[in-house]
Coordinates of C-alpha atoms in Angstrom, one line a residue:
Chain A
X1250 CA -71.8 -206.8 55.6
X1251 CA -72.5 -206.7 51.9
X1252 CA -74.7 -203.7 52.0
X1253 CA -72.9 -200.5 50.9
X1254 CA -72.3 -197.7 53.2
X1255 CA -75.2 -195.8 51.8
X1256 CA -76.2 -192.4 53.0
X1257 CA -78.9 -192.7 55.6
X1258 CA -81.6 -190.1 54.9
X1259 CA -84.0 -189.8 57.8
X1260 CA -87.4 -188.3 57.0
X1261 CA -87.4 -184.6 56.8
X1262 CA -83.8 -184.0 56.0
X1263 CA -82.1 -183.9 52.6
X1264 CA -79.2 -185.5 51.0
X1265 CA -76.1 -183.4 51.2
X1266 CA -73.1 -183.3 48.9
X1267 CA -70.9 -184.5 51.8
X1268 CA -73.0 -187.6 52.2
X1269 CA -72.5 -188.3 48.5
X1270 CA -68.7 -188.0 48.8
X1271 CA -68.8 -190.5 51.7
X1272 CA -70.6 -193.2 49.9
X1273 CA -68.6 -196.3 49.7
X1274 CA -69.9 -199.3 47.7
X1275 CA -68.9 -202.8 48.8
X1276 CA -67.1 -204.8 46.1
X1277 CA -69.2 -207.3 44.2
X1278 CA -68.7 -210.9 45.2
X1279 CA -66.2 -212.8 43.2
X1280 CA -67.6 -214.0 40.0
X1281 CA -70.5 -211.6 40.0
X1282 CA -70.6 -208.8 37.6
X1283 CA -70.4 -205.2 39.0
X1284 CA -70.3 -201.6 37.7
X1285 CA -67.0 -200.0 36.7
X1286 CA -65.8 -198.4 39.9
X1287 CA -64.4 -195.3 38.1
X1288 CA -67.7 -194.7 36.3
X1289 CA -69.7 -194.9 39.5
X1290 CA -67.3 -192.5 41.2
X1291 CA -67.5 -190.1 38.2
X1292 CA -71.2 -190.2 38.2
X1293 CA -71.4 -189.5 41.9
X1294 CA -69.1 -186.5 41.4
X1295 CA -71.4 -185.2 38.7
X1296 CA -74.5 -185.6 40.9
X1297 CA -72.7 -183.8 43.7
X1298 CA -71.8 -180.8 41.5
X1299 CA -75.4 -180.6 40.4
X1300 CA -76.7 -180.8 43.9
X1301 CA -74.3 -178.0 45.0
X1302 CA -75.6 -175.8 42.2
X1303 CA -79.2 -176.5 43.0
X1304 CA -78.7 -175.7 46.7
X1305 CA -76.9 -172.5 45.8
X1306 CA -79.6 -171.4 43.5
X1307 CA -82.2 -172.2 46.1
X1308 CA -80.6 -170.2 48.8
X1309 CA -80.2 -167.2 46.6
X1310 CA -83.8 -167.4 45.6
X1311 CA -84.8 -167.6 49.3
X1312 CA -82.7 -164.4 49.9
X1313 CA -84.5 -162.7 47.0
X1314 CA -87.8 -163.7 48.4
X1315 CA -86.8 -162.3 51.8
X1316 CA -85.6 -159.1 50.3
X1317 CA -88.9 -158.6 48.4
X1318 CA -90.9 -159.4 51.4
X1319 CA -89.1 -156.8 53.5
X1320 CA -89.4 -154.3 50.7
X1321 CA -93.2 -154.9 50.5
X1322 CA -93.7 -154.7 54.3
X1323 CA -91.7 -151.4 54.3
X1324 CA -93.9 -150.0 51.5
X1325 CA -90.9 -149.0 49.5
X1326 CA -91.0 -148.3 45.8
X1327 CA -92.5 -151.4 44.4
X1328 CA -92.5 -152.6 40.8
X1329 CA -95.9 -151.8 39.3
X1330 CA -97.7 -153.2 36.3
X1331 CA -97.8 -150.6 33.5
X1332 CA -101.6 -150.7 33.6
X1333 CA -101.6 -149.7 37.3
X1334 CA -99.0 -147.0 36.7
X1335 CA -101.2 -145.5 34.0
X1336 CA -104.2 -145.4 36.3
X1337 CA -102.1 -143.9 39.0
X1338 CA -101.0 -141.1 36.7
X1339 CA -104.6 -140.5 35.6
X1340 CA -105.7 -140.3 39.2
X1341 CA -102.9 -137.8 40.1
X1342 CA -103.7 -135.7 37.1
X1343 CA -107.4 -135.7 37.9
X1344 CA -106.6 -134.5 41.4
X1345 CA -104.4 -131.7 40.1
X1346 CA -107.1 -130.7 37.7
X1347 CA -109.7 -130.6 40.5
X1348 CA -107.4 -128.3 42.5
X1349 CA -106.9 -126.1 39.5
X1350 CA -110.7 -125.9 38.9
X1351 CA -111.2 -125.0 42.5
X1352 CA -108.8 -122.1 42.3
X1353 CA -110.3 -120.9 39.0
X1354 CA -113.8 -121.0 40.5
X1355 CA -112.6 -119.2 43.6
X1356 CA -110.9 -116.5 41.6
X1357 CA -114.0 -116.1 39.4
X1358 CA -116.3 -115.9 42.4
X1359 CA -114.0 -113.3 44.0
X1360 CA -114.0 -111.1 41.0
X1361 CA -117.7 -111.5 40.6
X1362 CA -118.3 -110.4 44.2
X1363 CA -115.8 -107.5 43.8
X1364 CA -117.5 -106.3 40.6
X1365 CA -120.9 -106.6 42.2
X1366 CA -119.8 -104.5 45.2
X1367 CA -118.3 -101.9 43.0
X1368 CA -121.6 -101.8 41.0
X1369 CA -123.6 -101.2 44.3
X1370 CA -121.1 -98.6 45.3
X1371 CA -121.4 -96.8 42.0
X1372 CA -125.2 -96.8 42.3
X1373 CA -125.0 -95.4 45.8
X1374 CA -122.7 -92.6 44.6
X1375 CA -125.1 -91.8 41.7
X1376 CA -128.1 -91.7 44.0
X1377 CA -126.2 -89.4 46.4
X1378 CA -125.2 -87.2 43.5
X1379 CA -128.8 -87.0 42.2
X1380 CA -130.0 -86.0 45.7
X1381 CA -127.3 -83.3 45.9
X1382 CA -128.1 -82.0 42.5
X1383 CA -131.8 -81.7 43.5
X1384 CA -130.8 -80.0 46.6
X1385 CA -128.6 -77.5 44.7
X1386 CA -131.4 -76.8 42.2
X1387 CA -133.9 -76.2 45.0
X1388 CA -131.5 -74.0 46.9
X1389 CA -130.7 -71.9 43.8
X1390 CA -134.3 -71.6 43.1
X1391 CA -135.1 -70.4 46.6
X1392 CA -132.3 -67.8 46.7
X1393 CA -133.0 -66.5 43.3
X1394 CA -136.7 -66.1 44.2
X1395 CA -135.7 -64.2 47.3
X1396 CA -133.3 -61.9 45.4
X1397 CA -135.9 -61.2 42.7
X1398 CA -138.4 -60.5 45.4
X1399 CA -136.1 -58.1 47.1
X1400 CA -135.3 -56.3 43.8
X1401 CA -139.0 -55.7 43.2
X1402 CA -139.6 -54.4 46.7
X1403 CA -136.7 -52.0 46.6
X1404 CA -137.7 -50.7 43.1
X1405 CA -140.3 -47.9 42.5
X1406 CA -143.7 -48.8 44.0
X1407 CA -145.7 -50.9 41.6
X1408 CA -148.3 -53.6 42.1
X1409 CA -146.6 -56.9 42.2
X1410 CA -148.5 -59.8 40.8
X1411 CA -149.1 -62.4 43.5
X1412 CA -147.8 -65.2 41.4
X1413 CA -144.7 -63.5 40.1
X1414 CA -141.9 -64.6 42.5
X1415 CA -140.6 -68.0 41.9
X1416 CA -142.7 -68.8 39.0
X1417 CA -140.9 -67.5 36.0
X1418 CA -142.9 -67.8 32.8
X1419 CA -140.4 -68.0 30.0
X1420 CA -142.9 -68.4 27.3
X1421 CA -144.4 -65.0 27.9
X1422 CA -141.0 -63.2 28.1
X1423 CA -140.3 -62.5 24.4
X1424 CA -143.8 -61.7 23.2
X1425 CA -145.1 -58.3 24.5
X1426 CA -146.3 -55.8 21.9
X1427 CA -143.5 -53.3 21.3
X1428 CA -145.9 -50.3 20.9
X1429 CA -146.8 -50.0 24.6
X1430 CA -144.8 -52.0 27.0
X1431 CA -146.7 -51.8 30.2
X1432 CA -144.7 -50.8 33.3
X1433 CA -145.9 -53.9 35.0
X1434 CA -144.6 -56.1 32.3
X1435 CA -141.2 -54.5 32.3
X1436 CA -140.9 -54.9 36.0
X1437 CA -141.9 -58.6 35.7
X1438 CA -139.2 -59.2 33.1
X1439 CA -136.6 -57.4 35.2
X1440 CA -137.6 -59.5 38.1
X1441 CA -137.3 -62.6 36.0
X1442 CA -133.9 -61.7 34.7
X1443 CA -132.7 -61.1 38.2
X1444 CA -134.1 -64.4 39.2
X1445 CA -132.4 -66.3 36.4
X1446 CA -129.1 -64.5 36.9
X1447 CA -129.0 -65.4 40.6
X1448 CA -130.3 -68.9 40.0
X1449 CA -127.5 -69.7 37.5
X1450 CA -124.8 -68.0 39.7
X1451 CA -125.8 -70.0 42.7
X1452 CA -126.2 -73.2 40.8
X1453 CA -122.9 -72.8 39.0
X1454 CA -121.0 -72.2 42.2
X1455 CA -122.6 -75.2 43.9
X1456 CA -122.0 -77.4 40.9
X1457 CA -118.4 -76.3 40.5
X1458 CA -117.5 -77.1 44.1
X1459 CA -119.3 -80.5 43.9
X1460 CA -117.6 -81.5 40.6
X1461 CA -114.2 -80.5 42.1
X1462 CA -114.9 -82.7 45.1
X1463 CA -115.8 -85.6 42.7
X1464 CA -112.6 -85.1 40.7
X1465 CA -110.5 -85.2 43.8
X1466 CA -112.3 -88.4 44.7
X1467 CA -111.5 -89.9 41.3
X1468 CA -107.8 -88.9 41.6
X1469 CA -107.5 -90.5 45.0
X1470 CA -109.2 -93.6 43.7
X1471 CA -106.7 -93.8 40.7
X1472 CA -103.7 -93.3 43.0
X1473 CA -104.7 -96.0 45.3
X1474 CA -105.5 -98.4 42.5
X1475 CA -102.1 -97.6 40.9
X1476 CA -100.2 -98.2 44.1
X1477 CA -102.0 -101.5 44.7
X1478 CA -101.1 -103.0 41.3
X1479 CA -97.8 -104.5 40.2
X1480 CA -96.4 -102.6 37.2
X1481 CA -98.1 -104.0 34.1
X1482 CA -95.7 -105.6 31.6
X1483 CA -95.9 -103.8 28.2
X1484 CA -97.7 -105.8 25.7
X1485 CA -96.1 -106.3 22.3
Chain B
X1036 CA -123.0 -151.5 15.5
X1037 CA -125.9 -151.9 17.9
X1038 CA -127.5 -148.5 18.6
X1039 CA -129.5 -149.8 21.6
X1040 CA -126.5 -151.3 23.2
X1041 CA -124.5 -148.1 22.7
X1042 CA -127.3 -146.0 24.3
X1043 CA -127.6 -148.4 27.3
X1044 CA -123.8 -148.4 27.7
X1045 CA -123.6 -144.6 27.6
X1046 CA -126.5 -144.2 30.0
X1047 CA -124.7 -146.4 32.6
X1048 CA -121.4 -144.5 32.2
X1049 CA -123.0 -141.1 32.2
X1050 CA -124.6 -141.7 35.5
X1051 CA -121.1 -141.2 37.0
X1052 CA -121.2 -137.6 35.6
X1053 CA -118.2 -135.3 35.9
X1054 CA -115.9 -138.1 37.0
X1055 CA -116.2 -139.6 33.5
X1056 CA -115.1 -136.4 31.7
X1057 CA -112.4 -136.0 34.4
X1058 CA -111.0 -139.4 33.7
X1059 CA -111.2 -138.9 29.9
X1060 CA -109.1 -135.7 29.9
X1061 CA -106.6 -137.0 32.4
X1062 CA -106.2 -140.2 30.3
X1063 CA -105.8 -138.1 27.2
X1064 CA -103.2 -135.8 28.7
X1065 CA -101.2 -138.7 30.3
X1066 CA -101.0 -140.4 26.9
X1067 CA -100.4 -137.2 25.0
X1068 CA -99.0 -134.5 27.3
X1069 CA -98.6 -132.0 24.4
X1070 CA -102.4 -131.8 24.0
X1071 CA -102.8 -130.1 27.4
X1072 CA -101.9 -126.7 26.0
X1073 CA -104.9 -126.7 23.7
X1074 CA -107.2 -126.4 26.7
X1075 CA -107.8 -123.7 29.4
X1076 CA -106.4 -124.1 32.9
X1077 CA -109.9 -124.4 34.4
X1078 CA -111.6 -127.4 32.8
X1079 CA -115.0 -127.6 34.4
X1080 CA -116.7 -125.8 31.5
X1081 CA -114.9 -128.1 29.0
X1082 CA -116.1 -131.2 30.8
X1083 CA -119.7 -130.1 30.7
X1084 CA -119.3 -129.4 26.9
X1085 CA -117.8 -132.9 26.3
X1086 CA -120.6 -134.7 28.2
X1087 CA -123.3 -132.6 26.5
X1088 CA -121.9 -133.3 23.0
X1089 CA -121.4 -137.0 23.7
X1090 CA -125.0 -137.2 25.1
X1091 CA -126.3 -135.4 22.1
X1092 CA -124.5 -137.7 19.7
X1093 CA -125.4 -140.9 21.4
X1094 CA -129.0 -140.1 21.8
X1095 CA -129.3 -139.6 18.0
X1096 CA -126.9 -142.3 16.9
X1097 CA -129.8 -144.1 15.1
X1098 CA -131.1 -140.9 13.5
X1099 CA -128.3 -140.0 11.2
X1100 CA -130.1 -137.3 9.1
X1101 CA -130.5 -135.2 12.3
X1102 CA -127.2 -136.1 13.8
X1103 CA -125.0 -135.3 10.7
X1104 CA -125.4 -131.5 10.7
X1105 CA -124.5 -131.4 14.4
X1106 CA -121.4 -133.5 14.0
X1107 CA -120.3 -131.6 10.8
X1108 CA -120.6 -128.3 12.7
X1109 CA -118.6 -129.8 15.6
X1110 CA -115.9 -130.6 13.1
X1111 CA -115.9 -127.1 11.6
X1112 CA -115.9 -125.5 15.1
X1113 CA -112.9 -127.5 16.1
X1114 CA -110.7 -126.0 13.4
X1115 CA -110.2 -122.9 15.3
X1116 CA -108.8 -124.9 18.3
X1117 CA -106.0 -126.2 16.0
X1118 CA -107.4 -129.8 15.9
X1119 CA -105.9 -131.7 13.0
X1120 CA -106.2 -135.3 11.7
X1121 CA -103.6 -136.8 14.0
X1122 CA -105.6 -135.8 17.1
X1123 CA -108.7 -137.9 16.2
X1124 CA -107.3 -141.4 17.0
X1125 CA -105.7 -140.1 20.2
X1126 CA -109.1 -138.8 21.4
X1127 CA -110.7 -142.1 20.3
X1128 CA -108.3 -144.2 22.3
X1129 CA -108.9 -142.2 25.5
X1130 CA -112.6 -142.2 24.9
X1131 CA -112.7 -146.0 24.6
X1132 CA -110.4 -146.4 27.6
X1133 CA -112.7 -144.1 29.6
X1134 CA -115.8 -146.1 28.6
X1135 CA -114.2 -149.3 29.5
X1136 CA -113.0 -148.0 32.9
X1137 CA -116.5 -146.9 33.8
X1138 CA -118.3 -149.9 32.4
X1139 CA -116.6 -152.3 34.7
X1140 CA -118.0 -155.8 34.3
X1141 CA -120.4 -154.7 31.6
X1142 CA -117.5 -154.2 29.2
X1143 CA -117.3 -156.7 26.4
X1144 CA -115.5 -157.2 23.1
X1145 CA -118.7 -156.5 21.2
X1146 CA -119.2 -153.2 23.1
X1147 CA -115.6 -152.2 22.4
X1148 CA -116.2 -152.9 18.7
X1149 CA -119.5 -150.9 18.8
X1150 CA -117.8 -147.9 20.4
X1151 CA -114.9 -148.0 18.1
X1152 CA -117.1 -148.1 15.1
X1153 CA -119.3 -145.2 16.4
X1154 CA -116.3 -143.1 17.2
X1155 CA -114.7 -143.8 13.9
X1156 CA -117.8 -142.7 12.1
X1157 CA -118.2 -139.5 14.1
X1158 CA -114.5 -138.7 13.6
X1159 CA -114.7 -139.3 9.9
X1160 CA -117.7 -137.0 9.5
X1161 CA -116.1 -134.3 11.6
X1162 CA -112.9 -134.5 9.7
X1163 CA -114.6 -134.4 6.3
X1164 CA -116.6 -131.3 7.3
X1165 CA -113.5 -129.6 8.6
X1166 CA -111.6 -130.5 5.4
X1167 CA -114.4 -129.2 3.2
X1168 CA -114.6 -126.0 5.2
X1169 CA -110.8 -125.6 4.9
X1170 CA -111.2 -125.2 1.1
X1171 CA -113.1 -122.0 1.5
X1172 CA -112.4 -120.5 4.8
X1173 CA -109.4 -120.2 7.3
X1174 CA -109.4 -122.0 10.6
X1175 CA -109.7 -118.6 12.3
X1176 CA -109.3 -114.9 11.5
X1177 CA -106.8 -112.6 13.1
X1178 CA -108.2 -109.2 14.0
X1179 CA -106.8 -105.9 15.1
X1180 CA -108.8 -103.5 17.3
X1181 CA -109.0 -100.2 15.5
X1182 CA -111.5 -98.5 17.7
X1183 CA -112.6 -98.6 21.4
X1184 CA -115.5 -96.6 22.7
X1185 CA -116.4 -97.0 26.3
X1186 CA -120.1 -96.1 26.3
X1187 CA -120.5 -96.7 30.0
X1188 CA -118.4 -98.2 32.8
X1189 CA -119.5 -101.7 31.8
X1190 CA -120.2 -101.4 28.1
X1191 CA -117.7 -100.9 25.3
X1192 CA -118.2 -100.8 21.5
X1193 CA -115.1 -102.2 19.7
X1194 CA -114.3 -101.9 16.1
X1195 CA -112.1 -104.7 14.7
X1196 CA -110.3 -105.0 11.4
X1197 CA -110.0 -108.7 10.3
X1198 CA -106.8 -109.7 8.5
X1199 CA -108.9 -111.0 5.5
X1200 CA -112.6 -110.6 4.5
X1201 CA -115.0 -112.1 7.0
X1202 CA -118.2 -113.0 5.1
X1203 CA -121.2 -113.2 7.3
X1204 CA -125.0 -112.5 7.4
X1205 CA -126.2 -109.6 9.5
X1206 CA -127.3 -111.1 12.8
X1207 CA -124.6 -113.8 13.0
X1208 CA -121.9 -114.0 15.6
X1209 CA -118.3 -115.2 15.9
X1210 CA -116.3 -116.8 18.8
X1211 CA -113.7 -114.4 20.0
X1212 CA -110.5 -115.1 21.9
X1213 CA -108.2 -112.4 23.5
X1214 CA -104.5 -113.0 24.1
X1215 CA -104.9 -112.2 27.8
X1216 CA -107.3 -115.2 28.1
X1217 CA -106.1 -117.8 25.7
X1218 CA -108.3 -120.9 25.1
X1219 CA -111.4 -118.9 26.3
X1220 CA -113.7 -118.4 23.4
X1221 CA -116.9 -116.2 23.7
X1222 CA -119.5 -115.5 21.1
X1223 CA -120.2 -111.9 20.0
X1224 CA -122.5 -110.7 17.3
X1225 CA -121.3 -108.4 14.6
X1226 CA -123.3 -105.1 15.2
X1227 CA -123.1 -103.9 11.6
X1228 CA -124.0 -105.1 8.1
X1229 CA -120.8 -106.1 6.2
X1230 CA -118.8 -103.0 5.2
X1231 CA -116.5 -102.5 2.2
X1232 CA -113.5 -102.1 4.5
X1233 CA -114.5 -105.4 6.3
X1234 CA -114.4 -103.9 9.8
X1235 CA -116.9 -105.2 12.3
X1236 CA -118.3 -103.8 15.5
X1237 CA -118.8 -105.7 18.7
X1238 CA -121.0 -104.5 21.6
X1239 CA -119.5 -105.9 24.8
X1240 CA -121.1 -105.8 28.2
X1241 CA -118.9 -106.6 31.3
X1242 CA -120.3 -109.7 33.0
X1243 CA -119.2 -109.6 36.7
X1244 CA -116.6 -112.3 37.1
X1245 CA -116.5 -113.0 33.4
X1246 CA -112.9 -113.6 32.3
X1247 CA -113.2 -112.5 28.6
X1248 CA -115.8 -109.7 28.8
X1249 CA -113.8 -108.0 31.6
X1250 CA -110.7 -107.9 29.4
X1251 CA -112.7 -106.6 26.4
X1252 CA -114.4 -103.9 28.3
X1253 CA -111.7 -102.7 30.8
X1254 CA -108.3 -103.2 29.2
X1255 CA -108.6 -103.5 25.4
X1256 CA -106.9 -100.8 23.5
X1257 CA -106.6 -99.8 19.9
X1258 CA -103.9 -102.0 18.3
X1259 CA -104.7 -105.0 20.4
X1260 CA -105.1 -108.3 18.5
X1261 CA -107.9 -110.8 18.8
X1262 CA -108.8 -114.1 17.1
X1263 CA -112.2 -114.9 15.6
X1264 CA -113.8 -118.1 14.6
X1265 CA -116.1 -118.6 11.6
X1266 CA -119.5 -116.7 11.7
X1267 CA -122.5 -118.8 12.8
X1268 CA -126.0 -118.2 13.9
X1269 CA -129.6 -118.2 12.6
X1270 CA -130.9 -114.9 13.9
X1271 CA -130.8 -113.5 10.4
X1272 CA -133.2 -111.5 8.3
X1273 CA -135.9 -113.5 6.4
X1274 CA -135.2 -112.0 3.0
X1275 CA -138.3 -113.7 1.4
X1276 CA -140.7 -111.8 3.7
X1277 CA -142.2 -108.5 2.8
X1278 CA -143.8 -108.1 6.2
X1279 CA -143.2 -105.2 8.6
X1280 CA -140.4 -105.8 11.1
X1281 CA -140.3 -105.7 14.9
X1282 CA -136.9 -105.7 16.6
X1283 CA -136.7 -106.2 20.4
X1284 CA -133.3 -105.7 21.9
X1285 CA -132.3 -106.0 25.6
X1286 CA -129.0 -104.3 26.4
X1287 CA -126.1 -105.5 24.1
X1288 CA -128.6 -107.9 22.5
X1289 CA -128.9 -104.9 20.3
X1290 CA -125.8 -105.9 18.3
X1291 CA -127.3 -108.5 15.9
X1292 CA -130.5 -106.5 15.5
X1293 CA -128.6 -103.3 14.6
X1294 CA -126.8 -105.3 11.9
X1295 CA -130.2 -106.5 10.6
X1296 CA -131.4 -102.9 10.8
X1297 CA -128.5 -101.7 8.7
X1298 CA -129.3 -104.4 6.2
X1299 CA -132.8 -103.1 5.9
X1300 CA -131.5 -99.5 5.5
X1301 CA -129.8 -100.7 2.3
X1302 CA -133.1 -102.0 0.8
X1303 CA -134.6 -99.7 -1.9
X1304 CA -138.0 -100.0 -0.2
X1305 CA -137.6 -100.9 3.5
X1306 CA -140.6 -102.2 5.4
X1307 CA -141.9 -100.3 8.5
X1308 CA -139.6 -101.1 11.4
X1309 CA -140.1 -100.8 15.1
X1310 CA -137.0 -101.1 17.2
X1311 CA -137.5 -101.5 21.0
X1312 CA -134.3 -101.0 22.9
X1313 CA -134.5 -101.8 26.6
X1314 CA -132.2 -101.6 29.6
X1315 CA -132.4 -101.3 33.4
X1316 CA -131.7 -97.6 33.5
X1317 CA -131.3 -94.7 31.1
X1318 CA -127.5 -94.5 30.9
X1319 CA -127.4 -98.2 30.0
X1320 CA -129.1 -97.3 26.7
X1321 CA -125.6 -97.0 25.3
X1322 CA -126.4 -96.7 21.7
X1323 CA -129.5 -94.6 21.8
X1324 CA -127.9 -91.5 20.3
X1325 CA -127.0 -93.3 17.1
X1326 CA -130.3 -95.1 16.9
X1327 CA -132.2 -91.8 17.3
X1328 CA -130.1 -90.3 14.4
X1329 CA -131.0 -93.3 12.2
X1330 CA -134.7 -92.8 13.1
X1331 CA -134.5 -89.1 12.1
X1332 CA -133.0 -90.0 8.7
X1333 CA -135.5 -92.8 8.0
X1334 CA -139.2 -92.1 8.4
X1335 CA -140.0 -95.9 8.2
X1336 CA -138.1 -96.5 11.4
X1337 CA -139.4 -96.0 14.9
X1338 CA -137.1 -96.4 17.9
X1339 CA -138.6 -96.9 21.3
X1340 CA -136.2 -96.8 24.2
X1341 CA -137.4 -98.4 27.5
X1342 CA -136.1 -98.6 31.0
X1343 CA -137.2 -101.1 33.6
X1344 CA -135.7 -99.9 36.9
X1345 CA -136.4 -96.2 36.8
X1346 CA -139.6 -94.6 37.8
X1347 CA -141.1 -92.0 35.5
X1348 CA -139.5 -89.4 37.8
X1349 CA -140.7 -86.1 39.1
X1350 CA -139.6 -82.6 40.1
X1351 CA -136.0 -81.7 39.4
X1352 CA -134.8 -85.3 38.8
X1353 CA -137.1 -85.5 35.8
X1354 CA -135.6 -82.1 34.6
X1355 CA -132.1 -83.5 35.0
X1356 CA -132.9 -86.6 33.0
X1357 CA -134.8 -84.9 30.2
X1358 CA -131.6 -84.5 28.1
X1359 CA -132.1 -88.0 26.6
X1360 CA -135.6 -87.5 25.2
X1361 CA -138.6 -89.6 25.9
X1362 CA -138.3 -93.2 27.2
X1363 CA -140.9 -95.8 28.0
X1364 CA -141.0 -97.3 31.5
X1365 CA -141.4 -101.0 32.2
X1366 CA -140.1 -104.4 31.1
X1367 CA -139.6 -104.9 27.4
X1368 CA -142.4 -107.5 26.9
X1369 CA -144.9 -105.1 28.6
X1370 CA -143.6 -102.1 26.6
X1371 CA -143.8 -104.0 23.4
X1372 CA -147.3 -105.3 24.1
X1373 CA -148.5 -101.7 24.8
X1374 CA -147.4 -100.6 21.4
X1375 CA -149.1 -103.4 19.4
X1376 CA -150.7 -105.0 17.5
X1377 CA -147.8 -107.0 16.0
X1378 CA -149.6 -110.0 14.5
X1379 CA -148.6 -108.9 10.9
X1380 CA -144.9 -108.5 11.8
X1381 CA -141.8 -110.5 11.6
X1382 CA -140.2 -110.3 15.1
X1383 CA -136.5 -110.6 15.9
X1384 CA -135.6 -110.8 19.6
X1385 CA -132.2 -110.8 21.3
X1386 CA -131.1 -110.3 24.9
X1387 CA -131.0 -112.1 28.2
X1388 CA -132.6 -115.6 28.3
X1389 CA -135.3 -114.3 30.6
X1390 CA -136.2 -111.3 28.5
X1391 CA -136.1 -113.3 25.3
X1392 CA -138.3 -116.0 26.7
X1393 CA -140.9 -113.7 28.1
X1394 CA -141.0 -111.5 25.0
X1395 CA -141.5 -114.5 22.7
X1396 CA -144.2 -115.9 24.9
X1397 CA -146.0 -112.5 25.1
X1398 CA -145.8 -112.0 21.3
X1399 CA -147.3 -115.5 20.8
X1400 CA -150.1 -114.6 23.1
X1401 CA -150.6 -111.4 21.1
X1402 CA -151.2 -113.5 18.0
X1403 CA -147.8 -113.4 16.4
X1404 CA -147.1 -116.7 14.7
X1405 CA -144.3 -118.5 16.6
X1406 CA -142.7 -119.3 13.3
X1407 CA -142.4 -115.5 12.6
X1408 CA -140.4 -114.9 15.8
X1409 CA -136.6 -115.4 15.5
X1410 CA -134.6 -115.2 18.7
X1411 CA -131.2 -115.6 20.3
X1412 CA -130.1 -115.3 23.9
X1413 CA -126.6 -114.3 24.8
X1414 CA -126.6 -116.2 28.1
X1415 CA -123.2 -117.6 29.2
X1416 CA -121.8 -117.4 25.8
X1417 CA -120.4 -113.9 26.4
X1418 CA -118.8 -114.2 29.8

């Protein structure tokens, strides 16, 4: 009967503030010395307050841990060490740079291919033009030779040198002795003049129409280029 | 500072190639966002340059007499990019961070100290060279285009008036930047000996897909502005030599050789000079008219034009082409070899890397002392 009504704390559970309040100490036996009752009560109240505070803190910490756990499992915006944040930024910037490099390389390859095609196109046009020019010259030559031939045949009868048509010899044209200009020589020169006149006429006509066609081509090209480009801003 | 340790450390890091430079620039720009504007949008070329320069420096870190001129030139070169003293520690911090990141477990306090010491030294030499250069020369020259001659659909001759005198030796070149392609610098040779009015000529050939050459050839107009770096280059006339001179130019590789030719014209007694000017076809010999006039005025000068992709021609085509006078047919090395011997000449060669390499090799085989052959390739530097 002398034992105090001490809180019974079974294994696994903890002392509660309520149990502290309910503690009652038996009075000391008469003649024996005991603690001051008020002091004991005061101390017990102090311990109780402390216990309440500790328990409150503990439960708020548990809540915080739960909150962080949930956040982590949801993958929400975590708090990152500055070091990691820096690497993250470096990684993102590197990726952006790689994308930019890719675009630049693509654009460069595209212009390179475009320019290359244009160059091939130009060469084809030039080859074609050279072929045409050759054709024009040959045509002019042929027709001039024919005309000269005809002129000789329709003129007064005279022996025509076998090699005369089509083989103008310019070097000999200005040099005959003025004293006696043989009839044959005069005829040859006339024939040559007729040849050259016709040759240049035919050639000029051909060339003019060809150049006009080319100019039209260039105009069309310019027009289509202008309409495909946005208006260029004026440079200062 | 332990040179061997540095070399081994760099070798390990450099194995990871482009990723290293990628990390370095990203780190630099994350720490100092304002530096991003000093670089072009596309950075692949820039990363190559960085790795090459680092490799060059580290491989010679224990050979200072050979390393110093390179680092000093690097310092002077960086002036035109607007690099100033405050940028050096920023670059250093990112460089060490990059090395640490890629070294992984190999990183140590000693290694960090080695790299910091090495970078500090390089930065100091670069800055001192830049500061010394700043006493006599601006960081860059502003220029105004005062003449544009389109010689062919893909070749233009530009005349530029610098805002202040631009002292250079004939044969040297400058890095050029156009406003339409900021941060893209391409090297072009001055195609004339220095003039009293300071104007310089550039011969520009359009490189397919090249960002700068396309702008220069296709859309540059009189009045446009460009920026130029300090003149550099060693393809210059050997003034001490009295030997005859052989100039071999492929396409716009003519520019530096024409400047050298103009320098020779000014000599009271010029040596005999042969200038070979080659291109693929006849209309790519864009400066032949002017060269022919020079040759007519100066009996000591022989100009030999050569085309490689055109046959000698026949019939009416030959008649059509005969306006341009006589040209040789074949590749430049062959044409040059046909006109030899050249073993008593000083040779100057400029053009595509392939043409320059083969010409130099051929000349050596023909008995020309390799030390008497000066050459330069325009390669990628002009895109």
